[in-house]
Short mmCIF file of C-alpha atoms and ligand atoms in Angstrom, two decimals:
data_model
loop_
_atom_site.label_atom_id
_atom_site.label_comp_id
_atom_site.label_asym_id
_atom_site.label_seq_id
_atom_site.Cartn_x
_atom_site.Cartn_y
_atom_site.Cartn_z
CA UNK A 1 -18.84 36.41 -91.47
CA UNK A 2 -15.12 37.21 -91.45
CA UNK A 3 -13.13 37.65 -94.61
CA UNK A 4 -9.37 37.79 -95.05
CA UNK A 5 -8.43 39.26 -98.40
CA UNK A 6 -4.75 38.67 -99.00
CA UNK A 7 -3.95 39.85 -95.47
CA UNK A 8 -0.28 39.56 -94.51
CA UNK A 9 1.80 40.71 -91.57
CA UNK A 10 5.46 41.68 -91.80
CA UNK A 11 7.36 42.73 -88.65
CA UNK A 12 8.06 46.44 -89.14
CA UNK A 13 11.48 46.38 -87.47
CA UNK A 14 13.00 43.23 -88.95
CA UNK A 15 11.04 42.84 -92.20
CA UNK A 16 10.38 39.20 -91.27
CA UNK A 17 7.10 37.77 -92.59
CA UNK A 18 4.93 36.68 -89.66
CA UNK A 19 1.85 35.84 -91.72
CA UNK A 20 1.98 35.18 -95.44
CA UNK A 21 -0.81 36.67 -97.62
CA UNK A 22 -3.95 34.91 -96.41
CA UNK A 23 -7.35 34.68 -98.05
CA UNK A 24 -10.05 33.03 -95.95
CA UNK A 25 -13.76 33.15 -95.31
CA UNK A 26 -14.76 32.26 -91.76
CA UNK A 27 -18.49 31.58 -91.58
CA UNK A 28 -18.84 28.41 -89.46
CA UNK A 29 -20.20 28.79 -85.95
CA UNK A 30 -17.23 27.15 -84.27
CA UNK A 31 -13.78 27.19 -85.83
CA UNK A 32 -10.66 25.96 -84.05
CA UNK A 33 -7.10 26.96 -84.86
CA UNK A 34 -4.16 24.76 -83.90
CA UNK A 35 -0.43 24.76 -84.59
CA UNK A 36 3.05 24.95 -83.10
CA UNK A 37 4.16 27.87 -80.92
CA UNK A 38 5.32 30.82 -82.98
CA UNK A 39 3.45 29.67 -86.09
CA UNK A 40 1.34 32.82 -86.36
CA UNK A 41 -1.98 31.80 -84.72
CA UNK A 42 -2.23 34.84 -82.45
CA UNK A 43 -1.22 37.12 -85.31
CA UNK A 44 -3.99 35.68 -87.48
CA UNK A 45 -6.74 36.13 -84.89
CA UNK A 46 -5.50 39.55 -83.77
CA UNK A 47 -6.07 40.80 -87.31
CA UNK A 48 -9.78 40.08 -86.86
CA UNK A 49 -10.35 42.75 -84.23
CA UNK A 50 -7.59 45.10 -85.30
CA UNK A 51 -5.16 44.43 -82.44
CA UNK A 52 -2.62 44.08 -85.28
CA UNK A 53 -3.05 45.83 -88.67
CA UNK A 54 -2.32 43.88 -91.86
CA UNK A 55 0.80 45.03 -93.70
CA UNK A 56 -0.92 44.24 -97.00
CA UNK A 57 -4.45 43.18 -97.87
CA UNK A 58 -7.45 43.58 -95.60
CA UNK A 59 -9.77 41.86 -93.14
CA UNK A 60 -13.53 42.44 -93.02
CA UNK A 61 -16.03 41.58 -90.31
CA UNK A 62 -19.65 41.59 -91.46
CA UNK A 63 -18.58 43.74 -94.39
CA UNK A 64 -16.70 46.27 -92.23
CA UNK A 65 -13.03 46.81 -93.03
CA UNK A 66 -11.26 46.34 -89.68
CA UNK A 67 -8.62 48.99 -90.47
CA UNK A 68 -11.27 51.63 -91.17
CA UNK A 69 -13.99 50.72 -88.68
CA UNK A 70 -11.97 49.48 -85.70
CA UNK A 71 -14.33 50.70 -82.98
CA UNK A 72 -17.40 49.25 -84.66
CA UNK A 73 -15.64 45.95 -85.30
CA UNK A 74 -14.52 45.68 -81.67
CA UNK A 75 -18.13 46.08 -80.53
CA UNK A 76 -18.95 42.96 -82.55
CA UNK A 77 -15.79 40.95 -81.88
CA UNK A 78 -14.93 40.01 -78.31
CA UNK A 79 -11.40 38.82 -77.53
CA UNK A 80 -10.45 36.50 -74.70
CA UNK A 81 -6.72 36.24 -73.93
CA UNK A 82 -4.77 33.32 -72.49
CA UNK A 83 -3.99 35.25 -69.33
CA UNK A 84 -7.14 36.90 -67.95
CA UNK A 85 -4.98 39.34 -65.96
CA UNK A 86 -4.30 41.03 -69.31
CA UNK A 87 -7.91 42.20 -69.42
CA UNK A 88 -8.99 42.54 -65.79
CA UNK A 89 -8.55 46.10 -64.62
CA UNK A 90 -10.78 46.81 -61.63
CA UNK A 91 -10.23 45.65 -58.01
CA UNK A 92 -13.38 43.51 -57.69
CA UNK A 93 -15.29 41.20 -60.01
CA UNK A 94 -18.49 43.25 -60.12
CA UNK A 95 -16.59 46.48 -60.78
CA UNK A 96 -14.75 44.85 -63.64
CA UNK A 97 -17.94 43.75 -65.40
CA UNK A 98 -19.48 47.18 -64.69
CA UNK A 99 -16.54 48.77 -66.48
CA UNK A 100 -17.35 46.72 -69.59
CA UNK A 101 -20.98 47.84 -69.35
CA UNK A 102 -20.27 51.55 -68.92
CA UNK A 103 -21.23 52.44 -72.49
CA UNK A 104 -24.22 50.17 -72.92
CA UNK A 105 -25.89 50.73 -69.52
CA UNK A 106 -25.79 54.38 -68.43
CA UNK A 107 -27.73 54.12 -65.16
CA UNK A 108 -25.45 52.97 -62.34
CA UNK A 109 -28.01 50.88 -60.42
CA UNK A 110 -29.04 49.16 -63.62
CA UNK A 111 -25.38 48.62 -64.46
CA UNK A 112 -24.77 47.00 -61.05
CA UNK A 113 -27.76 44.70 -61.57
CA UNK A 114 -26.63 43.78 -65.10
CA UNK A 115 -23.09 43.06 -63.88
CA UNK A 116 -24.36 40.88 -61.03
CA UNK A 117 -26.59 38.98 -63.46
CA UNK A 118 -23.62 38.44 -65.80
CA UNK A 119 -21.54 37.11 -62.89
CA UNK A 120 -24.40 34.87 -61.79
CA UNK A 121 -24.53 33.37 -65.27
CA UNK A 122 -20.83 32.50 -65.03
CA UNK A 123 -21.34 30.91 -61.60
CA UNK A 124 -19.49 33.81 -59.96
CA UNK A 125 -22.49 35.38 -58.22
CA UNK A 126 -21.00 34.80 -54.77
CA UNK A 127 -17.63 36.20 -55.80
CA UNK A 128 -18.97 39.59 -56.97
CA UNK A 129 -17.31 41.68 -54.25
CA UNK A 130 -14.21 39.57 -53.85
CA UNK A 131 -10.87 41.02 -54.92
CA UNK A 132 -9.95 39.86 -58.43
CA UNK A 133 -6.57 38.74 -57.08
CA UNK A 134 -8.31 36.32 -54.69
CA UNK A 135 -10.02 34.44 -57.54
CA UNK A 136 -8.60 31.22 -58.94
CA UNK A 137 -7.20 31.18 -62.48
CA UNK A 138 -10.35 29.52 -63.76
CA UNK A 139 -12.61 32.00 -62.00
CA UNK A 140 -10.55 34.85 -63.41
CA UNK A 141 -10.96 33.49 -66.93
CA UNK A 142 -14.73 33.29 -66.36
CA UNK A 143 -14.69 36.88 -65.10
CA UNK A 144 -12.80 38.03 -68.19
CA UNK A 145 -15.38 36.16 -70.28
CA UNK A 146 -18.26 37.86 -68.41
CA UNK A 147 -16.70 41.22 -69.26
CA UNK A 148 -16.25 40.34 -72.92
CA UNK A 149 -19.80 39.01 -73.25
CA UNK A 150 -21.31 42.00 -71.43
CA UNK A 151 -21.14 43.98 -74.67
CA UNK A 152 -22.97 41.17 -76.57
CA UNK A 153 -20.45 40.50 -79.34
CA UNK A 154 -21.52 38.35 -82.29
CA UNK A 155 -18.01 36.88 -82.64
CA UNK A 156 -15.81 35.63 -79.80
CA UNK A 157 -12.11 35.07 -80.40
CA UNK A 158 -10.46 33.03 -77.70
CA UNK A 159 -6.66 32.81 -77.94
CA UNK A 160 -5.64 29.75 -75.92
CA UNK A 161 -8.28 30.49 -73.27
CA UNK A 162 -7.63 27.28 -71.35
CA UNK A 163 -3.85 26.92 -71.62
CA UNK A 164 -3.29 28.12 -68.03
CA UNK A 165 -6.14 26.09 -66.53
CA UNK A 166 -6.18 22.69 -64.87
CA UNK A 167 -8.14 19.84 -66.45
CA UNK A 168 -11.37 20.51 -64.58
CA UNK A 169 -11.45 24.23 -65.35
CA UNK A 170 -10.37 23.52 -68.91
CA UNK A 171 -13.38 21.27 -69.44
CA UNK A 172 -15.71 23.76 -67.78
CA UNK A 173 -14.51 26.84 -69.67
CA UNK A 174 -14.33 24.88 -72.94
CA UNK A 175 -17.92 23.63 -72.61
CA UNK A 176 -19.11 27.09 -71.67
CA UNK A 177 -17.42 28.68 -74.68
CA UNK A 178 -19.00 26.15 -77.02
CA UNK A 179 -22.46 26.79 -75.55
CA UNK A 180 -22.42 30.55 -76.18
CA UNK A 181 -24.68 32.06 -78.85
CA UNK A 182 -21.73 33.58 -80.75
CA UNK A 183 -19.43 32.61 -83.60
CA UNK A 184 -16.47 31.11 -81.71
CA UNK A 185 -12.95 31.20 -83.11
CA UNK A 186 -10.78 29.30 -80.68
CA UNK A 187 -7.01 29.00 -80.81
CA UNK A 188 -6.12 26.00 -78.68
CA UNK A 189 -3.57 23.36 -77.79
CA UNK A 190 -6.42 21.27 -76.40
CA UNK A 191 -6.93 18.90 -79.31
CA UNK A 192 -10.03 17.41 -77.73
CA UNK A 193 -11.64 20.85 -77.71
CA UNK A 194 -10.28 21.61 -81.20
CA UNK A 195 -11.87 18.44 -82.56
CA UNK A 196 -15.35 19.58 -81.46
CA UNK A 197 -15.32 22.50 -83.92
CA UNK A 198 -16.99 22.39 -87.32
CA UNK A 199 -13.76 23.40 -89.01
CA UNK A 200 -10.12 23.39 -87.95
CA UNK A 201 -7.30 25.45 -89.40
CA UNK A 202 -3.69 24.36 -88.87
CA UNK A 203 -1.24 27.26 -88.85
CA UNK A 204 2.43 26.57 -89.39
CA UNK A 205 5.36 28.81 -90.18
CA UNK A 206 3.25 31.88 -90.97
CA UNK A 207 0.69 30.22 -93.19
CA UNK A 208 -2.24 27.82 -93.41
CA UNK A 209 -0.97 24.23 -93.49
CA UNK A 210 -4.43 22.63 -93.47
CA UNK A 211 -8.01 23.87 -93.40
CA UNK A 212 -11.04 21.62 -93.12
CA UNK A 213 -12.35 18.64 -91.19
CA UNK A 214 -11.19 18.79 -87.53
CA UNK A 215 -10.09 15.14 -87.34
CA UNK A 216 -8.08 15.37 -90.54
CA UNK A 217 -6.65 18.71 -89.40
CA UNK A 218 -5.47 17.28 -86.08
CA UNK A 219 -3.88 14.32 -87.85
CA UNK A 220 -2.16 16.76 -90.19
CA UNK A 221 -0.89 18.74 -87.19
CA UNK A 222 0.42 15.57 -85.52
CA UNK A 223 2.21 14.52 -88.70
CA UNK A 224 3.69 17.98 -89.01
CA UNK A 225 5.03 17.92 -85.43
CA UNK A 226 6.36 14.38 -85.36
CA UNK A 227 7.81 14.70 -88.84
CA UNK A 228 9.57 17.86 -87.80
CA UNK A 229 10.86 16.36 -84.55
CA UNK A 230 12.29 13.42 -86.46
CA UNK A 231 14.14 15.73 -88.86
CA UNK A 232 15.68 17.81 -86.09
CA UNK A 233 18.58 16.75 -83.93
CA UNK A 234 17.37 16.06 -80.38
CA UNK A 235 18.26 18.78 -77.85
CA UNK A 236 21.49 18.27 -75.85
N1 ADP B 301 5.68 42.45 -83.19
C1 ADP B 301 6.44 41.44 -83.62
N2 ADP B 301 7.65 41.67 -84.17
C2 ADP B 301 8.42 40.65 -84.60
N3 ADP B 301 8.06 39.37 -84.53
C3 ADP B 301 6.88 39.07 -83.99
C4 ADP B 301 6.00 40.08 -83.51
N4 ADP B 301 4.89 39.47 -83.03
C5 ADP B 301 5.08 38.15 -83.22
N5 ADP B 301 6.27 37.91 -83.80
C6 ADP B 301 6.79 36.59 -84.19
O1 ADP B 301 5.90 36.07 -85.13
C7 ADP B 301 5.77 34.68 -84.96
C8 ADP B 301 4.32 34.30 -84.79
O2 ADP B 301 3.86 34.77 -83.55
P1 ADP B 301 2.42 34.41 -82.96
O3 ADP B 301 1.37 34.88 -83.92
O4 ADP B 301 2.35 34.96 -81.59
O5 ADP B 301 2.45 32.82 -82.96
P2 ADP B 301 1.57 31.76 -82.14
O6 ADP B 301 0.40 32.47 -81.57
O7 ADP B 301 1.21 30.73 -83.16
O8 ADP B 301 2.46 31.19 -81.09
C9 ADP B 301 6.65 34.30 -83.78
O9 ADP B 301 7.87 33.82 -84.27
C10 ADP B 301 6.83 35.60 -83.04
O10 ADP B 301 8.05 35.62 -82.37
MG1 MG B 302 -0.25 32.68 -79.64
#
């Protein structure tokens, strides 16, 4: 369970409000978050694992205040970025997963076996010793996911995990994410994927514009976008 208690984010340099005070309880197994670019989606989800601290208010994960128990929270909350290169560090796939396992599996042979098993599960068993740079974008995202899951988080935050992927990989990664035994909080522009959640939150202009049934949420988002486009002068 994740709780936002009046959490807000103000840019320290400009004083601009990025996220207005937000109070939320996130308990559903699969929650999707949609909204226009720059609305504050990444800011909202980054508060959950402490990548960004709230300016006011607080966020709690399973009763732990994220600002006070960052390390413990990050063991429970995995974070998958849009661009897997942001979280792949080692030269080969197996080494990268082994790096994620370094705390939980002390023995090196055991760690190698665990990493290979994790890669196998992602369908990357044959790519274990291949250079990370030789993997396709989809394979890289799966590798990043293997690394995140290696520490058995109970919550997985995925911030536009499929935005860079083609349709086939998007479907594959999306289905895989939904099948995982974790609470999934997925920021996405893939409205088909968003609609499969139990609950959808629409973020707009630094606040929650809608929160509830996925179909209604997506309709709300569409109205918001087309309404806005109609009010604005078309670009030159
Ligand atoms: N560190 C920062 N300082 C100032 N503005 C920021 C900072 N981080 C994000 N922003 C701004 O806050 C807004 C929301 O950003 P973000 O949460 O990344 O939106 P989204 O993920 O919905 O595209 C954007 O206008 C962005 O430019
Ligand atoms: Mg974002």
